[in-house]
Every structure is written in C-alpha cells, then in structure tokens.
Amino acid sequence: MKTYISSALLFLLIFNLQCAIAQQVPFQEEVNKRAKEIDSTGWEKGSAVFTGSSSVRMWKNLQEQFPDVALINSAFGGSTADQLLMHLDKTVLRFEPSKVFIYEGDNDINDGQEISEIMKNLDELTTKIHAKYPNAIVNLIAAKPSPSRWEKKVSYLALNDLIRQYATTHDKVNIVNVWDIMLDDTGKPRADIFIEDDLHMNEKGYELWKEIFTPFLK
C-alpha cells in the first residue's frame, strides 16, 4: 500500500513539474504543435526557414507565392526575439537551413523593450545560427509600419536603422526592408493592406511582401 501511494505521489510530482516547466517557457505548446505540423507534411534540409512572430506566422500563402523554393514557416504567436532564442533549435537549427528570415522587434518594442536589448537578442540569434551553419544567410526583416502602433514610429525607425547598420557590418546578414513599400503617399501605413485589427496584413499586404522578398529567395 505504501509503495502504491509513493509511486502515485511521485508520478503526480513529476507531472506537476513538467506542467510548471511548460508554463515557464513562453509559446512552448505552440512551438511543439507547429513542429509536429511541419514534420507531418515533410521538409527538406537546406530550406529557407521563415520564423519569428505572427506577421510571418499568418503568411498562409507563402509557399504558393514561391512554389519553386523549399520553404519552412516555423513562426509562432506574438513572439519577441528573446523568446525565439528559447526555441531556436526547434524552429530553425534542426532544419539545417540555407537561409533564415527572422521577423522580431515589432512586439518587442510594443512590449517596452529597449532597442539595445532587441539588437543584442538579434545578434545572439544570428551568431548562434552562423556558429552551426557558417554559410547560412540570415535575413533580418525590418519592423513593419502598422496603424495600431503608429505612435511608436520613431522607435521602429530607430530599430530598423540599427538593423541596417548591423547587416552592413556583418557577413551573410541582410536587412529585408518592408517599411517603405507599406506606406502611402502621405507617409503613413496604407489602410488597404491590413485586416480589422490594423496590425496584421491581408492578402494584399503579403503581395507587397512577395515583391520585396523575391530578390532574397533567388
């Protein structure tokens, strides 16, 4: 009887510990679910991996827009660069990518993170990828302009400028500038390329992104 009770208590303790660990790691369940989906459909080593936050996650027709390129979309939730670091193995490194496209910085600024901290995290992401795959090209996607976060325009532009400088001074690193093409003639975010939340893009917005990303996928 004592042995039975001890075993039951041990199982309960282990279960509770596993739940606590899962809760402590942001987006763990979503990352695990996305990984299973990617594995179930199959993927190729050396693919171009797109990852980061929801602006990439919601790019539903990404593969259709680039049918001749092996692509993997491992983006998750409303993530930030430091959270992507926690999941880099499962979202990027295990795929042995030839190219990596990262969209982080948007939520980071909105959450109040300092730009210097965001750049530190982007540098760590790039460094870890190149440490394992020296020939991989890391493409850092600039923060996009959106009506719902337009009051933070100065911070987004400052981040994009630092990303541009970083790409200029580091080998096999590019900046993918999505900012300019998303503005109207008055210099504000185009109203016709966003869904109702004024943050995420509709199909028209992703058509603009296709235009910008095409040279990086040749």
Coordinates of C-alpha atoms in Angstrom, one line a residue:
M1 CA 0.0 0.0 0.0
K2 CA 2.8 2.4 0.9
T3 CA 4.6 1.5 -2.3
Y4 CA 1.5 2.3 -4.3
I5 CA 1.0 5.6 -2.6
S6 CA 4.6 6.6 -3.0
S7 CA 4.5 5.8 -6.7
A8 CA 1.3 7.7 -7.2
L9 CA 2.8 10.7 -5.4
L10 CA 6.0 10.5 -7.4
F11 CA 4.0 10.5 -10.7
L12 CA 2.0 13.5 -9.5
L13 CA 5.1 15.4 -8.6
I14 CA 6.7 14.7 -12.0
F15 CA 3.5 15.6 -13.8
N16 CA 3.2 18.9 -11.9
L17 CA 6.9 19.7 -12.5
Q18 CA 6.5 19.1 -16.3
C19 CA 3.4 21.4 -16.4
A20 CA 5.3 24.1 -14.4
I21 CA 8.2 24.0 -16.8
A22 CA 6.0 24.2 -19.8
Q23 CA 4.2 27.2 -18.4
Q24 CA 7.5 28.9 -17.7
V25 CA 8.6 28.7 -21.3
P26 CA 6.5 31.1 -23.5
F27 CA 4.9 29.5 -26.5
Q28 CA 6.2 26.1 -25.7
E29 CA 2.9 24.3 -26.6
E30 CA 2.5 26.3 -29.8
V31 CA 6.1 25.6 -30.9
N32 CA 5.7 21.9 -30.2
K33 CA 2.4 21.8 -32.2
R34 CA 3.9 23.7 -35.1
A35 CA 6.9 21.4 -35.1
K36 CA 4.6 18.4 -35.4
E37 CA 2.7 20.0 -38.3
I38 CA 6.0 20.7 -40.2
D39 CA 7.2 17.2 -39.6
S40 CA 3.9 15.6 -40.7
T41 CA 4.0 17.4 -44.0
G42 CA 7.7 16.8 -44.6
W43 CA 10.6 19.2 -45.1
E44 CA 13.9 19.4 -46.9
K45 CA 17.3 20.1 -45.4
G46 CA 18.7 23.4 -46.7
S47 CA 15.3 25.0 -47.0
A48 CA 14.7 28.7 -46.4
V49 CA 13.3 29.0 -42.9
F50 CA 10.9 31.8 -42.1
T51 CA 10.4 32.4 -38.4
G52 CA 9.5 35.0 -35.8
S53 CA 6.2 36.4 -34.8
S54 CA 2.7 36.5 -36.1
S55 CA 3.3 38.7 -39.2
V56 CA 5.2 35.7 -40.6
R57 CA 3.0 33.0 -39.0
M58 CA 0.0 34.5 -40.8
W59 CA 1.7 34.4 -44.2
K60 CA -0.6 31.5 -45.2
N61 CA 0.2 31.5 -48.9
L62 CA 4.0 31.9 -48.5
Q63 CA 4.8 28.6 -50.3
E64 CA 2.3 29.3 -53.0
Q65 CA 3.9 32.6 -53.7
F66 CA 7.3 30.9 -54.1
P67 CA 6.5 27.5 -55.5
D68 CA 10.0 26.8 -56.7
V69 CA 11.7 27.4 -53.3
A70 CA 11.8 24.9 -50.5
L71 CA 10.3 26.8 -47.5
I72 CA 9.6 26.2 -43.9
N73 CA 7.4 28.6 -41.8
S74 CA 8.1 28.0 -38.1
A75 CA 6.9 31.4 -36.8
F76 CA 4.8 31.3 -33.6
G77 CA 2.4 33.6 -31.7
G78 CA 3.2 37.2 -30.7
S79 CA 6.8 36.3 -30.1
T80 CA 9.8 38.5 -29.3
A81 CA 13.5 38.0 -30.2
D82 CA 14.4 36.7 -26.7
Q83 CA 11.5 34.2 -26.9
L84 CA 12.7 33.0 -30.3
L85 CA 16.1 32.4 -28.7
M86 CA 14.4 29.9 -26.3
H87 CA 13.1 27.9 -29.3
L88 CA 15.8 28.3 -31.8
D89 CA 16.7 24.6 -32.0
K90 CA 13.2 23.5 -32.8
T91 CA 12.3 26.4 -35.1
V92 CA 15.5 26.9 -37.0
L93 CA 18.6 24.9 -36.3
R94 CA 17.2 21.4 -36.7
F95 CA 16.3 22.2 -40.3
E96 CA 19.9 22.8 -41.4
P97 CA 18.7 26.0 -43.3
S98 CA 20.5 27.7 -46.2
K99 CA 18.6 30.9 -45.5
V100 CA 16.8 32.2 -42.4
F101 CA 14.3 35.0 -42.4
I102 CA 13.6 36.4 -38.9
Y103 CA 10.8 38.8 -38.1
E104 CA 11.2 40.1 -34.5
G105 CA 11.3 43.5 -33.0
D106 CA 7.7 44.6 -33.7
N107 CA 6.3 43.0 -30.5
D108 CA 9.5 43.7 -28.6
I109 CA 9.1 47.5 -29.0
N110 CA 5.4 47.3 -28.3
D111 CA 6.2 45.5 -25.0
G112 CA 8.5 48.3 -24.0
Q113 CA 11.9 46.6 -24.6
E114 CA 14.9 48.8 -25.1
I115 CA 16.2 48.9 -28.7
S116 CA 19.7 48.0 -27.5
E117 CA 18.3 44.8 -25.9
I118 CA 16.4 43.9 -29.0
M119 CA 19.6 44.3 -31.1
K120 CA 21.5 42.2 -28.5
N121 CA 19.0 39.4 -29.0
L122 CA 19.0 39.6 -32.8
D123 CA 22.8 39.5 -32.7
E124 CA 22.7 36.4 -30.5
L125 CA 20.2 34.7 -32.9
T126 CA 22.5 35.5 -35.8
T127 CA 25.6 34.3 -34.0
K128 CA 24.0 31.0 -33.0
I129 CA 22.8 30.3 -36.5
H130 CA 26.2 31.1 -38.0
A131 CA 28.1 29.1 -35.3
K132 CA 26.3 25.9 -36.5
Y133 CA 25.8 26.9 -40.2
P134 CA 28.6 29.4 -41.3
N135 CA 27.3 29.6 -44.8
A136 CA 23.7 30.2 -44.0
I137 CA 22.4 33.7 -44.9
V138 CA 20.5 35.4 -42.1
N139 CA 17.8 37.9 -43.4
L140 CA 16.6 40.2 -40.6
I141 CA 13.2 41.6 -41.6
A142 CA 12.7 45.2 -40.7
A143 CA 9.8 46.1 -38.4
K144 CA 6.8 47.0 -40.4
P145 CA 4.6 50.1 -40.1
S146 CA 1.1 49.5 -38.8
P147 CA -1.8 51.8 -38.0
S148 CA -2.3 50.4 -34.5
R149 CA 1.3 51.0 -33.5
W150 CA 2.0 54.2 -35.5
E151 CA 2.6 56.2 -32.3
K152 CA 5.8 54.1 -31.9
K153 CA 7.0 55.1 -35.3
V154 CA 10.2 56.7 -34.1
S155 CA 11.3 53.6 -32.1
Y156 CA 10.6 51.3 -35.1
L157 CA 12.6 53.5 -37.4
A158 CA 15.5 53.6 -34.9
L159 CA 15.4 49.8 -34.7
N160 CA 15.3 49.5 -38.5
D161 CA 18.3 51.8 -38.8
L162 CA 20.3 49.7 -36.4
I163 CA 19.4 46.5 -38.2
R164 CA 20.5 48.1 -41.4
Q165 CA 23.9 49.1 -39.8
Y166 CA 24.2 45.6 -38.4
A167 CA 23.6 44.0 -41.8
T168 CA 26.2 46.2 -43.4
T169 CA 28.9 45.3 -40.9
H170 CA 28.3 41.5 -40.7
D171 CA 28.9 38.9 -43.4
K172 CA 26.0 36.8 -44.7
V173 CA 23.4 39.1 -43.0
N174 CA 20.8 41.2 -44.9
I175 CA 18.0 43.5 -43.9
V176 CA 14.7 43.0 -45.7
N177 CA 13.2 46.4 -45.8
V178 CA 9.4 46.1 -45.7
W179 CA 8.8 49.5 -44.2
D180 CA 8.8 51.8 -47.3
I181 CA 6.5 49.8 -49.5
M182 CA 3.8 49.7 -46.9
L183 CA 3.4 53.4 -46.7
D184 CA 1.0 55.6 -48.7
D185 CA 1.7 58.9 -50.5
T186 CA 1.4 60.8 -47.2
G187 CA 4.0 58.6 -45.5
K188 CA 1.5 56.7 -43.3
P189 CA 0.7 53.0 -43.3
R190 CA -1.5 52.0 -46.2
A191 CA -5.1 51.4 -44.9
D192 CA -5.9 48.8 -47.6
I193 CA -3.3 46.2 -46.6
F194 CA -4.4 45.4 -43.1
I195 CA -7.1 43.3 -41.5
E196 CA -9.5 44.7 -38.9
D197 CA -7.0 44.9 -36.1
D198 CA -4.8 47.4 -38.0
L199 CA -1.8 45.3 -37.1
H200 CA -1.8 42.2 -39.2
M201 CA -1.8 42.2 -43.0
N202 CA -4.4 40.9 -45.5
E203 CA -3.5 39.2 -48.8
K204 CA -2.8 42.5 -50.5
G205 CA -0.2 43.2 -47.8
Y206 CA 1.5 39.9 -48.4
E207 CA 1.6 40.6 -52.1
L208 CA 3.7 43.6 -51.3
W209 CA 6.0 41.4 -49.2
K210 CA 6.3 39.0 -52.0
E211 CA 7.7 41.8 -54.2
I212 CA 10.3 42.7 -51.5
F213 CA 11.3 39.1 -50.6
T214 CA 11.7 37.8 -54.2
P215 CA 15.3 39.0 -54.7
F216 CA 16.3 37.3 -51.4
L217 CA 14.9 34.0 -52.5
K218 CA 16.6 33.7 -55.9

